[in-house]
Amino acid sequence: MKFLAITLITDSADPVTGTPTPTRERFRQVVSAALLAEELGFDGFGVGERHERPFLSSSPPVVLAHIAALTREIRLYTAVTTLSLLDPVRAYEDYATLDHLSDGRLELMIGKGNGTAQRELFDVSPEDQWERNSEGYELFRRIWREDAVTARPRFRPALTGAEVLPRPYQRTLRVWHGSATSRESVDLAARHGDPLFSANVTHPIGPYAELIRHYRERWEHYGHDPAHAVVGAGTAGFHTAPTSQRAVAAYRPAFARYLAAHRAQGVEPVFPTLEDFIERSSALIGSPQQVIEKVHRYHEEFGHTVLHLQAEPGGLTDAEHRASLELFQARVAPVLRRSIPDPAFPDPASPDPTSPDPTSPDPAPPHTTRPLPVPPVPASPDL
């Protein structure tokens, strides 16, 4: 199993004093979180993209480029790139540049995005958002692979033999499709032989498991090898401590703030108590053994081989969060790495196992990828 640390860069206040954090400091905190993730041996660090309050993550390629200059091994992710709002040509230019600056450590997660305010900001209607996402990805994918592109898209000006520079560092970019409830995103991922990342953060396991089953069905429908269907899954909350009692006690103030935020927005929380949150959500809160057991329970439903944790404290103190991540890497990650196989990504040096017969009336585009590096497991800290 592989592990990502992801942040949406919320415009947050100090969890202890309640004092608003200056924007400059928030970005410094994100960079520090990325450096810590690499230090502790996480496989990837992700930055979300949102264009509305309370998020500051409107420019992931800029943030990730800065992180790329300060790191060496950790892979860099978007979570997610909202192609329904972006010009795919301009998005390609940003990410091809980042691909070079990171020495090919880039992977994308794409999705239509959520939120009325950001949709209105870019003058995108709910009716055409899915079509924009699909069309944007199809064009982005072609530009990444082809030196000159001719296309007549619906949502941006036509291209005629267009050469878009720079050409990328990675010949084939791995693109994950992020989805919470959408069969459209799942079908797009399966059609192209791309991995799926289930949001898995808002509801109990049922709807997410159903969506993943649908992904695997569509994957086979498009002629791909079932052994190469790769799934990642999110985590609604995270904190581990040497005992379950300590973990729950430390997380309780953070959950209280989570409930307060929902009530301030007039939204009824799906999980009204911390105990319910721990039991029915994807949150990993407890002792290392409890976290391991819960990941295994979810793996039985999802078959996922990639898991994300919150990169930032999320209401905990910095010291609590760091101790939790250190304990995870010392006591949880080694067990999960041994017990759950790594993603079955095809070997890029071999013929593409997901490529269908070219005479097929409904071929899926080729898909080859670079394997993720496996970082060393850090020594167990004295906790």
mmCIF file of C-alpha atoms in Angstrom:
data_model
loop_
_atom_site.group_PDB
_atom_site.id
_atom_site.type_symbol
_atom_site.label_atom_id
_atom_site.label_comp_id
_atom_site.label_asym_id
_atom_site.label_seq_id
_atom_site.Cartn_x
_atom_site.Cartn_y
_atom_site.Cartn_z
ATOM 1 C CA MET A 1 0.000 0.000 0.000
ATOM 2 C CA LYS A 2 1.088 3.568 -0.670
ATOM 3 C CA PHE A 3 0.330 6.670 1.377
ATOM 4 C CA LEU A 4 -0.332 10.267 0.355
ATOM 5 C CA ALA A 5 -0.551 13.361 2.533
ATOM 6 C CA ILE A 6 -3.063 15.858 1.107
ATOM 7 C CA THR A 7 -4.144 19.396 1.959
ATOM 8 C CA LEU A 8 -6.888 21.646 0.585
ATOM 9 C CA ILE A 9 -5.205 24.731 2.155
ATOM 10 C CA THR A 10 -8.144 26.031 4.122
ATOM 11 C CA ASP A 11 -8.020 29.618 5.360
ATOM 12 C CA SER A 12 -7.956 28.552 8.983
ATOM 13 C CA ALA A 13 -7.458 29.967 12.453
ATOM 14 C CA ASP A 14 -5.057 28.843 15.152
ATOM 15 C CA PRO A 15 -6.752 25.829 16.823
ATOM 16 C CA VAL A 16 -5.812 27.019 20.306
ATOM 17 C CA THR A 17 -6.180 30.814 20.208
ATOM 18 C CA GLY A 18 -8.725 31.153 17.400
ATOM 19 C CA THR A 19 -6.584 33.892 15.821
ATOM 20 C CA PRO A 20 -6.809 33.984 11.999
ATOM 21 C CA THR A 21 -3.631 32.770 10.307
ATOM 22 C CA PRO A 22 -2.095 35.230 7.804
ATOM 23 C CA THR A 23 -2.193 33.895 4.255
ATOM 24 C CA ARG A 24 1.583 34.026 3.915
ATOM 25 C CA GLU A 25 1.942 31.894 7.034
ATOM 26 C CA ARG A 26 -0.638 29.399 5.770
ATOM 27 C CA PHE A 27 1.440 28.776 2.666
ATOM 28 C CA ARG A 28 4.539 28.354 4.811
ATOM 29 C CA GLN A 29 2.651 25.781 6.869
ATOM 30 C CA VAL A 30 1.748 23.862 3.711
ATOM 31 C CA VAL A 31 5.377 23.809 2.581
ATOM 32 C CA SER A 32 6.446 22.616 6.036
ATOM 33 C CA ALA A 33 3.830 19.846 5.842
ATOM 34 C CA ALA A 34 5.264 18.717 2.503
ATOM 35 C CA LEU A 35 8.801 18.637 3.875
ATOM 36 C CA LEU A 36 7.603 16.628 6.873
ATOM 37 C CA ALA A 37 5.758 14.175 4.598
ATOM 38 C CA GLU A 38 8.957 13.526 2.654
ATOM 39 C CA GLU A 39 11.022 13.261 5.830
ATOM 40 C CA LEU A 40 8.654 10.630 7.245
ATOM 41 C CA GLY A 41 8.556 8.549 4.074
ATOM 42 C CA PHE A 42 5.160 9.320 2.545
ATOM 43 C CA ASP A 43 4.885 8.354 -1.119
ATOM 44 C CA GLY A 44 3.148 11.529 -2.261
ATOM 45 C CA PHE A 45 2.022 15.021 -1.255
ATOM 46 C CA GLY A 46 -1.127 16.524 -2.733
ATOM 47 C CA VAL A 47 -2.589 20.023 -2.981
ATOM 48 C CA GLY A 48 -6.275 20.512 -3.749
ATOM 49 C CA GLU A 49 -7.758 23.095 -6.092
ATOM 50 C CA ARG A 50 -10.683 25.259 -5.009
ATOM 51 C CA HIS A 51 -11.685 28.768 -6.058
ATOM 52 C CA GLU A 52 -13.921 29.873 -3.188
ATOM 53 C CA ARG A 53 -13.968 30.403 0.564
ATOM 54 C CA PRO A 54 -12.604 29.050 2.840
ATOM 55 C CA PHE A 55 -9.853 27.712 0.549
ATOM 56 C CA LEU A 56 -6.557 29.274 -0.547
ATOM 57 C CA SER A 57 -5.718 26.477 -2.980
ATOM 58 C CA SER A 58 -6.536 28.243 -6.238
ATOM 59 C CA SER A 59 -3.097 27.644 -7.793
ATOM 60 C CA PRO A 60 -1.763 24.124 -7.129
ATOM 61 C CA PRO A 61 0.964 24.231 -9.824
ATOM 62 C CA VAL A 62 2.571 27.261 -8.190
ATOM 63 C CA VAL A 63 2.505 25.697 -4.712
ATOM 64 C CA LEU A 64 3.739 22.343 -5.995
ATOM 65 C CA ALA A 65 6.537 23.957 -8.015
ATOM 66 C CA HIS A 66 7.847 25.577 -4.839
ATOM 67 C CA ILE A 67 7.607 22.252 -3.014
ATOM 68 C CA ALA A 68 9.358 20.501 -5.920
ATOM 69 C CA ALA A 69 12.365 22.797 -5.456
ATOM 70 C CA LEU A 70 12.647 21.831 -1.776
ATOM 71 C CA THR A 71 12.091 18.057 -2.029
ATOM 72 C CA ARG A 72 13.800 15.221 -3.869
ATOM 73 C CA GLU A 73 11.810 11.976 -3.707
ATOM 74 C CA ILE A 74 8.184 12.514 -2.799
ATOM 75 C CA ARG A 75 5.721 12.498 -5.690
ATOM 76 C CA LEU A 76 3.533 15.568 -6.215
ATOM 77 C CA TYR A 77 -0.235 15.396 -6.715
ATOM 78 C CA THR A 78 -3.159 17.690 -7.391
ATOM 79 C CA ALA A 79 -6.315 16.859 -5.454
ATOM 80 C CA VAL A 80 -8.172 17.633 -7.630
ATOM 81 C CA THR A 81 -7.441 19.660 -10.780
ATOM 82 C CA THR A 82 -10.822 21.103 -11.744
ATOM 83 C CA LEU A 83 -10.655 20.748 -15.522
ATOM 84 C CA SER A 84 -14.320 21.737 -15.813
ATOM 85 C CA LEU A 85 -13.255 25.293 -14.895
ATOM 86 C CA LEU A 86 -9.925 25.513 -16.745
ATOM 87 C CA ASP A 87 -8.696 25.947 -20.285
ATOM 88 C CA PRO A 88 -7.031 22.556 -20.891
ATOM 89 C CA VAL A 89 -4.318 24.171 -23.032
ATOM 90 C CA ARG A 90 -3.313 26.513 -20.221
ATOM 91 C CA ALA A 91 -3.577 23.712 -17.670
ATOM 92 C CA TYR A 92 -1.274 21.599 -19.825
ATOM 93 C CA GLU A 93 1.337 24.378 -19.976
ATOM 94 C CA ASP A 94 1.351 24.732 -16.190
ATOM 95 C CA TYR A 95 1.634 21.039 -15.479
ATOM 96 C CA ALA A 96 4.137 20.222 -18.222
ATOM 97 C CA THR A 97 6.349 22.933 -16.739
ATOM 98 C CA LEU A 98 5.883 21.479 -13.250
ATOM 99 C CA ASP A 99 6.667 18.030 -14.632
ATOM 100 C CA HIS A 100 10.133 19.262 -15.647
ATOM 101 C CA LEU A 101 10.749 21.232 -12.453
ATOM 102 C CA SER A 102 9.926 18.137 -10.379
ATOM 103 C CA ASP A 103 12.022 15.736 -12.512
ATOM 104 C CA GLY A 104 8.925 13.767 -13.440
ATOM 105 C CA ARG A 105 7.431 13.422 -9.956
ATOM 106 C CA LEU A 106 4.048 14.821 -11.006
ATOM 107 C CA GLU A 107 0.726 12.941 -10.938
ATOM 108 C CA LEU A 108 -2.681 14.540 -11.426
ATOM 109 C CA MET A 109 -6.058 13.912 -9.898
ATOM 110 C CA ILE A 110 -8.799 15.472 -11.965
ATOM 111 C CA GLY A 111 -12.478 16.097 -11.316
ATOM 112 C CA LYS A 112 -15.290 18.470 -12.086
ATOM 113 C CA GLY A 113 -14.982 20.146 -8.666
ATOM 114 C CA ASN A 114 -17.663 21.195 -6.204
ATOM 115 C CA GLY A 115 -19.021 24.529 -5.072
ATOM 116 C CA THR A 116 -21.460 27.051 -6.527
ATOM 117 C CA ALA A 117 -19.234 30.098 -5.982
ATOM 118 C CA GLN A 118 -16.296 28.788 -7.986
ATOM 119 C CA ARG A 119 -18.601 27.635 -10.778
ATOM 120 C CA GLU A 120 -20.094 31.121 -10.980
ATOM 121 C CA LEU A 121 -16.635 32.689 -10.868
ATOM 122 C CA PHE A 122 -15.725 30.863 -14.088
ATOM 123 C CA ASP A 123 -19.206 31.180 -15.635
ATOM 124 C CA VAL A 124 -19.742 27.425 -15.781
ATOM 125 C CA SER A 125 -23.269 26.060 -15.523
ATOM 126 C CA PRO A 126 -24.198 22.907 -13.581
ATOM 127 C CA GLU A 127 -25.670 21.507 -16.787
ATOM 128 C CA ASP A 128 -22.399 21.545 -18.749
ATOM 129 C CA GLN A 129 -19.896 20.947 -15.938
ATOM 130 C CA TRP A 130 -19.571 17.212 -16.607
ATOM 131 C CA GLU A 131 -19.159 17.765 -20.342
ATOM 132 C CA ARG A 132 -16.499 20.414 -19.699
ATOM 133 C CA ASN A 133 -14.623 18.027 -17.435
ATOM 134 C CA SER A 134 -14.710 15.214 -19.989
ATOM 135 C CA GLU A 135 -13.832 17.412 -22.955
ATOM 136 C CA GLY A 136 -11.085 19.173 -21.018
ATOM 137 C CA TYR A 137 -9.490 15.885 -20.078
ATOM 138 C CA GLU A 138 -9.702 14.442 -23.589
ATOM 139 C CA LEU A 139 -7.939 17.529 -24.970
ATOM 140 C CA PHE A 140 -5.403 17.726 -22.122
ATOM 141 C CA ARG A 141 -4.565 14.059 -22.694
ATOM 142 C CA ARG A 142 -4.040 14.551 -26.422
ATOM 143 C CA ILE A 143 -1.822 17.600 -25.933
ATOM 144 C CA TRP A 144 0.322 15.669 -23.446
ATOM 145 C CA ARG A 145 0.862 12.853 -25.963
ATOM 146 C CA GLU A 146 0.887 14.605 -29.335
ATOM 147 C CA ASP A 147 3.402 17.138 -30.645
ATOM 148 C CA ALA A 148 0.750 18.928 -32.707
ATOM 149 C CA VAL A 149 -2.989 18.845 -32.072
ATOM 150 C CA THR A 150 -5.948 19.636 -34.281
ATOM 151 C CA ALA A 151 -9.271 19.698 -32.460
ATOM 152 C CA ARG A 152 -12.660 21.389 -32.538
ATOM 153 C CA PRO A 153 -13.728 21.446 -28.892
ATOM 154 C CA ARG A 154 -17.050 22.866 -27.783
ATOM 155 C CA PHE A 155 -15.869 24.916 -24.811
ATOM 156 C CA ARG A 156 -12.718 26.620 -26.104
ATOM 157 C CA PRO A 157 -11.397 27.898 -29.472
ATOM 158 C CA ALA A 158 -10.387 25.356 -32.106
ATOM 159 C CA LEU A 159 -6.797 24.123 -32.472
ATOM 160 C CA THR A 160 -5.170 23.557 -35.863
ATOM 161 C CA GLY A 161 -1.816 21.825 -35.796
ATOM 162 C CA ALA A 162 -1.203 23.498 -32.456
ATOM 163 C CA GLU A 163 2.213 22.930 -30.863
ATOM 164 C CA VAL A 164 1.960 23.506 -27.108
ATOM 165 C CA LEU A 165 5.198 23.966 -25.187
ATOM 166 C CA PRO A 166 7.047 22.803 -23.237
ATOM 167 C CA ARG A 167 6.755 19.170 -24.187
ATOM 168 C CA PRO A 168 6.451 17.123 -20.976
ATOM 169 C CA TYR A 169 9.213 15.353 -19.081
ATOM 170 C CA GLN A 170 7.128 12.175 -18.624
ATOM 171 C CA ARG A 171 5.988 10.649 -21.885
ATOM 172 C CA THR A 172 2.832 9.388 -20.180
ATOM 173 C CA LEU A 173 1.393 11.149 -17.157
ATOM 174 C CA ARG A 174 -0.543 9.146 -14.590
ATOM 175 C CA VAL A 175 -3.941 10.792 -14.116
ATOM 176 C CA TRP A 176 -6.267 9.754 -11.291
ATOM 177 C CA HIS A 177 -9.968 10.538 -11.477
ATOM 178 C CA GLY A 178 -11.319 11.854 -8.206
ATOM 179 C CA SER A 179 -14.951 11.059 -7.519
ATOM 180 C CA ALA A 180 -17.350 11.235 -4.595
ATOM 181 C CA THR A 181 -20.653 10.180 -6.157
ATOM 182 C CA SER A 182 -20.281 10.570 -9.905
ATOM 183 C CA ARG A 183 -20.657 7.695 -12.341
ATOM 184 C CA GLU A 184 -19.546 10.075 -15.094
ATOM 185 C CA SER A 185 -16.094 10.428 -13.543
ATOM 186 C CA VAL A 186 -15.897 6.690 -12.942
ATOM 187 C CA ASP A 187 -16.763 5.901 -16.549
ATOM 188 C CA LEU A 188 -14.211 8.423 -17.858
ATOM 189 C CA ALA A 189 -11.501 6.822 -15.711
ATOM 190 C CA ALA A 190 -12.399 3.291 -16.780
ATOM 191 C CA ARG A 191 -12.607 4.208 -20.449
ATOM 192 C CA HIS A 192 -9.036 5.505 -20.475
ATOM 193 C CA GLY A 193 -7.582 2.835 -18.204
ATOM 194 C CA ASP A 194 -6.859 5.417 -15.491
ATOM 195 C CA PRO A 195 -6.852 4.887 -11.705
ATOM 196 C CA LEU A 196 -9.759 6.026 -9.543
ATOM 197 C CA PHE A 197 -9.504 7.950 -6.280
ATOM 198 C CA SER A 198 -12.627 7.733 -4.142
ATOM 199 C CA ALA A 199 -13.222 10.803 -1.970
ATOM 200 C CA ASN A 200 -14.602 8.602 0.828
ATOM 201 C CA VAL A 201 -14.818 11.454 3.343
ATOM 202 C CA THR A 202 -18.427 12.649 3.707
ATOM 203 C CA HIS A 203 -20.651 9.566 4.047
ATOM 204 C CA PRO A 204 -20.498 6.002 5.363
ATOM 205 C CA ILE A 205 -18.809 3.401 3.215
ATOM 206 C CA GLY A 206 -21.839 2.251 1.164
ATOM 207 C CA PRO A 207 -22.036 4.811 -1.681
ATOM 208 C CA TYR A 208 -18.276 4.794 -2.201
ATOM 209 C CA ALA A 209 -18.102 0.997 -2.341
ATOM 210 C CA GLU A 210 -20.922 0.967 -4.908
ATOM 211 C CA LEU A 211 -19.096 3.511 -7.072
ATOM 212 C CA ILE A 212 -15.871 1.493 -6.951
ATOM 213 C CA ARG A 213 -17.733 -1.658 -7.964
ATOM 214 C CA HIS A 214 -19.159 0.264 -10.915
ATOM 215 C CA TYR A 215 -15.646 1.427 -11.848
ATOM 216 C CA ARG A 216 -14.391 -2.148 -11.943
ATOM 217 C CA GLU A 217 -17.374 -3.216 -14.067
ATOM 218 C CA ARG A 218 -16.759 -0.398 -16.564
ATOM 219 C CA TRP A 219 -13.034 -1.151 -16.541
ATOM 220 C CA GLU A 220 -13.709 -4.662 -17.793
ATOM 221 C CA HIS A 221 -16.375 -3.384 -20.203
ATOM 222 C CA TYR A 222 -13.717 -1.287 -21.935
ATOM 223 C CA GLY A 223 -11.468 -4.308 -22.321
ATOM 224 C CA HIS A 224 -8.862 -3.653 -19.644
ATOM 225 C CA ASP A 225 -7.167 -6.305 -17.550
ATOM 226 C CA PRO A 226 -8.997 -6.459 -14.172
ATOM 227 C CA ALA A 227 -5.650 -6.943 -12.435
ATOM 228 C CA HIS A 228 -4.621 -3.419 -13.428
ATOM 229 C CA ALA A 229 -7.617 -1.522 -12.015
ATOM 230 C CA VAL A 230 -6.146 0.726 -9.307
ATOM 231 C CA VAL A 231 -8.163 2.444 -6.574
ATOM 232 C CA GLY A 232 -7.179 5.006 -3.958
ATOM 233 C CA ALA A 233 -9.351 6.184 -1.068
ATOM 234 C CA GLY A 234 -9.558 9.220 1.170
ATOM 235 C CA THR A 235 -9.767 9.502 4.937
ATOM 236 C CA ALA A 236 -12.300 11.732 6.724
ATOM 237 C CA GLY A 237 -10.042 12.367 9.708
ATOM 238 C CA PHE A 238 -6.841 11.032 11.203
ATOM 239 C CA HIS A 239 -5.132 10.755 14.546
ATOM 240 C CA THR A 240 -3.337 7.827 16.087
ATOM 241 C CA ALA A 241 -1.776 7.584 19.538
ATOM 242 C CA PRO A 242 -0.305 4.744 21.597
ATOM 243 C CA THR A 243 -3.762 4.033 23.072
ATOM 244 C CA SER A 244 -7.267 4.516 21.730
ATOM 245 C CA GLN A 245 -8.196 6.591 24.783
ATOM 246 C CA ARG A 246 -5.408 9.083 24.098
ATOM 247 C CA ALA A 247 -6.246 9.263 20.395
ATOM 248 C CA VAL A 248 -9.948 9.939 20.987
ATOM 249 C CA ALA A 249 -9.309 12.480 23.751
ATOM 250 C CA ALA A 250 -6.863 14.430 21.568
ATOM 251 C CA TYR A 251 -9.230 14.437 18.578
ATOM 252 C CA ARG A 252 -12.381 15.445 20.481
ATOM 253 C CA PRO A 253 -11.715 19.251 20.346
ATOM 254 C CA ALA A 254 -11.035 18.996 16.602
ATOM 255 C CA PHE A 255 -14.321 17.183 16.068
ATOM 256 C CA ALA A 256 -16.161 19.805 18.131
ATOM 257 C CA ARG A 257 -14.857 22.475 15.747
ATOM 258 C CA TYR A 258 -15.950 20.302 12.814
ATOM 259 C CA LEU A 259 -19.511 20.189 14.217
ATOM 260 C CA ALA A 260 -19.513 23.931 14.908
ATOM 261 C CA ALA A 261 -18.471 24.681 11.335
ATOM 262 C CA HIS A 262 -21.329 22.559 9.980
ATOM 263 C CA ARG A 263 -23.882 24.206 12.231
ATOM 264 C CA ALA A 264 -22.628 27.695 11.336
ATOM 265 C CA GLN A 265 -23.368 26.853 7.701
ATOM 266 C CA GLY A 266 -26.789 25.437 8.560
ATOM 267 C CA VAL A 267 -25.711 21.947 7.510
ATOM 268 C CA GLU A 268 -26.735 18.918 9.537
ATOM 269 C CA PRO A 269 -23.636 16.737 10.097
ATOM 270 C CA VAL A 270 -23.772 13.179 8.778
ATOM 271 C CA PHE A 271 -21.985 11.940 11.906
ATOM 272 C CA PRO A 272 -23.424 13.779 14.938
ATOM 273 C CA THR A 273 -21.015 12.412 17.566
ATOM 274 C CA LEU A 274 -17.319 11.624 17.624
ATOM 275 C CA GLU A 275 -18.091 8.002 18.435
ATOM 276 C CA ASP A 276 -20.332 7.750 15.379
ATOM 277 C CA PHE A 277 -17.683 9.502 13.271
ATOM 278 C CA ILE A 278 -15.052 6.971 14.336
ATOM 279 C CA GLU A 279 -17.369 4.005 13.814
ATOM 280 C CA ARG A 280 -19.108 4.784 10.512
ATOM 281 C CA SER A 281 -16.905 7.258 8.646
ATOM 282 C CA SER A 282 -13.542 6.578 7.033
ATOM 283 C CA ALA A 283 -11.774 8.454 9.855
ATOM 284 C CA LEU A 284 -8.743 6.649 11.269
ATOM 285 C CA ILE A 285 -8.749 7.608 14.938
ATOM 286 C CA GLY A 286 -7.390 5.189 17.518
ATOM 287 C CA SER A 287 -4.401 3.080 18.415
ATOM 288 C CA PRO A 288 -2.095 1.806 15.647
ATOM 289 C CA GLN A 289 -3.760 -1.627 15.765
ATOM 290 C CA GLN A 290 -7.228 -0.091 15.464
ATOM 291 C CA VAL A 291 -6.122 1.956 12.460
ATOM 292 C CA ILE A 292 -4.639 -1.129 10.795
ATOM 293 C CA GLU A 293 -7.842 -3.123 11.369
ATOM 294 C CA LYS A 294 -10.072 -0.380 9.986
ATOM 295 C CA VAL A 295 -7.968 0.050 6.834
ATOM 296 C CA HIS A 296 -8.215 -3.694 6.283
ATOM 297 C CA ARG A 297 -12.030 -3.585 6.709
ATOM 298 C CA TYR A 298 -12.283 -0.854 4.094
ATOM 299 C CA HIS A 299 -9.863 -2.681 1.823
ATOM 300 C CA GLU A 300 -12.235 -5.663 1.815
ATOM 301 C CA GLU A 301 -14.899 -3.370 0.291
ATOM 302 C CA PHE A 302 -12.728 -1.145 -1.917
ATOM 303 C CA GLY A 303 -9.698 -3.220 -2.865
ATOM 304 C CA HIS A 304 -7.788 0.056 -2.606
ATOM 305 C CA THR A 305 -3.994 0.134 -2.565
ATOM 306 C CA VAL A 306 -3.439 3.873 -2.035
ATOM 307 C CA LEU A 307 -4.627 5.831 0.997
ATOM 308 C CA HIS A 308 -4.523 9.526 1.810
ATOM 309 C CA LEU A 309 -4.156 11.149 5.208
ATOM 310 C CA GLN A 310 -4.553 14.800 6.151
ATOM 311 C CA ALA A 311 -1.227 16.558 5.630
ATOM 312 C CA GLU A 312 -2.020 19.280 8.164
ATOM 313 C CA PRO A 313 -3.194 19.209 11.793
ATOM 314 C CA GLY A 314 -6.859 19.969 11.066
ATOM 315 C CA GLY A 315 -7.636 21.220 14.567
ATOM 316 C CA LEU A 316 -4.919 19.320 16.417
ATOM 317 C CA THR A 317 -1.750 21.001 17.635
ATOM 318 C CA ASP A 318 1.347 20.771 15.441
ATOM 319 C CA ALA A 319 3.036 18.573 18.033
ATOM 320 C CA GLU A 320 0.067 16.174 18.222
ATOM 321 C CA HIS A 321 -0.154 15.906 14.448
ATOM 322 C CA ARG A 322 3.557 15.278 13.984
ATOM 323 C CA ALA A 323 3.596 12.624 16.710
ATOM 324 C CA SER A 324 0.594 10.969 15.052
ATOM 325 C CA LEU A 325 2.261 10.887 11.616
ATOM 326 C CA GLU A 326 5.479 9.544 13.116
ATOM 327 C CA LEU A 327 3.581 6.791 14.907
ATOM 328 C CA PHE A 328 1.680 5.972 11.715
ATOM 329 C CA GLN A 329 4.899 5.552 9.740
ATOM 330 C CA ALA A 330 6.555 3.552 12.509
ATOM 331 C CA ARG A 331 3.721 1.193 13.538
ATOM 332 C CA VAL A 332 0.967 1.313 10.889
ATOM 333 C CA ALA A 333 2.500 1.894 7.457
ATOM 334 C CA PRO A 334 4.989 -1.026 7.606
ATOM 335 C CA VAL A 335 2.173 -3.471 8.398
ATOM 336 C CA LEU A 336 -0.092 -2.159 5.640
ATOM 337 C CA ARG A 337 2.750 -2.092 3.117
ATOM 338 C CA ARG A 338 3.352 -5.797 3.789
ATOM 339 C CA SER A 339 -0.273 -6.926 3.919
ATOM 340 C CA ILE A 340 -1.819 -4.933 1.050
ATOM 341 C CA PRO A 341 -0.080 -5.202 -2.344
ATOM 342 C CA ASP A 342 1.241 -2.106 -4.057
ATOM 343 C CA PRO A 343 -0.773 -0.653 -6.966
ATOM 344 C CA ALA A 344 -0.628 -2.930 -10.000
ATOM 345 C CA PHE A 345 0.530 -0.260 -12.409
ATOM 346 C CA PRO A 346 1.738 -1.643 -15.764
ATOM 347 C CA ASP A 347 5.466 -1.628 -16.480
ATOM 348 C CA PRO A 348 6.068 1.274 -18.908
ATOM 349 C CA ALA A 349 8.821 -0.701 -20.635
ATOM 350 C CA SER A 350 6.377 -3.471 -21.591
ATOM 351 C CA PRO A 351 3.572 -3.440 -24.172
ATOM 352 C CA ASP A 352 0.532 -1.739 -22.735
ATOM 353 C CA PRO A 353 -1.623 -4.497 -21.209
ATOM 354 C CA THR A 354 -4.723 -2.288 -21.240
ATOM 355 C CA SER A 355 -4.584 -1.471 -24.958
ATOM 356 C CA PRO A 356 -7.484 -3.082 -26.840
ATOM 357 C CA ASP A 357 -7.425 -4.417 -30.382
ATOM 358 C CA PRO A 358 -7.048 -1.326 -32.623
ATOM 359 C CA THR A 359 -9.810 -2.668 -34.864
ATOM 360 C CA SER A 360 -12.262 -2.589 -31.949
ATOM 361 C CA PRO A 361 -15.229 -0.260 -32.618
ATOM 362 C CA ASP A 362 -14.845 1.349 -29.172
ATOM 363 C CA PRO A 363 -11.127 1.294 -28.300
ATOM 364 C CA ALA A 364 -9.814 2.732 -25.084
ATOM 365 C CA PRO A 365 -6.776 5.016 -25.422
ATOM 366 C CA PRO A 366 -3.427 3.524 -24.450
ATOM 367 C CA HIS A 367 -2.224 3.894 -20.892
ATOM 368 C CA THR A 368 1.279 3.339 -19.583
ATOM 369 C CA THR A 369 2.728 4.728 -16.413
ATOM 370 C CA ARG A 370 5.847 5.133 -14.334
ATOM 371 C CA PRO A 371 5.869 3.130 -11.104
ATOM 372 C CA LEU A 372 5.820 4.982 -7.816
ATOM 373 C CA PRO A 373 9.120 4.896 -5.889
ATOM 374 C CA VAL A 374 9.057 2.992 -2.622
ATOM 375 C CA PRO A 375 10.606 5.112 0.141
ATOM 376 C CA PRO A 376 12.434 3.553 3.080
ATOM 377 C CA VAL A 377 10.368 2.961 6.219
ATOM 378 C CA PRO A 378 11.696 5.214 8.991
ATOM 379 C CA ALA A 379 12.933 3.771 12.244
ATOM 380 C CA SER A 380 10.447 3.576 15.098
ATOM 381 C CA PRO A 381 10.514 6.740 17.229
ATOM 382 C CA ASP A 382 10.680 6.495 20.980
ATOM 383 C CA LEU A 383 7.049 7.257 21.871
#
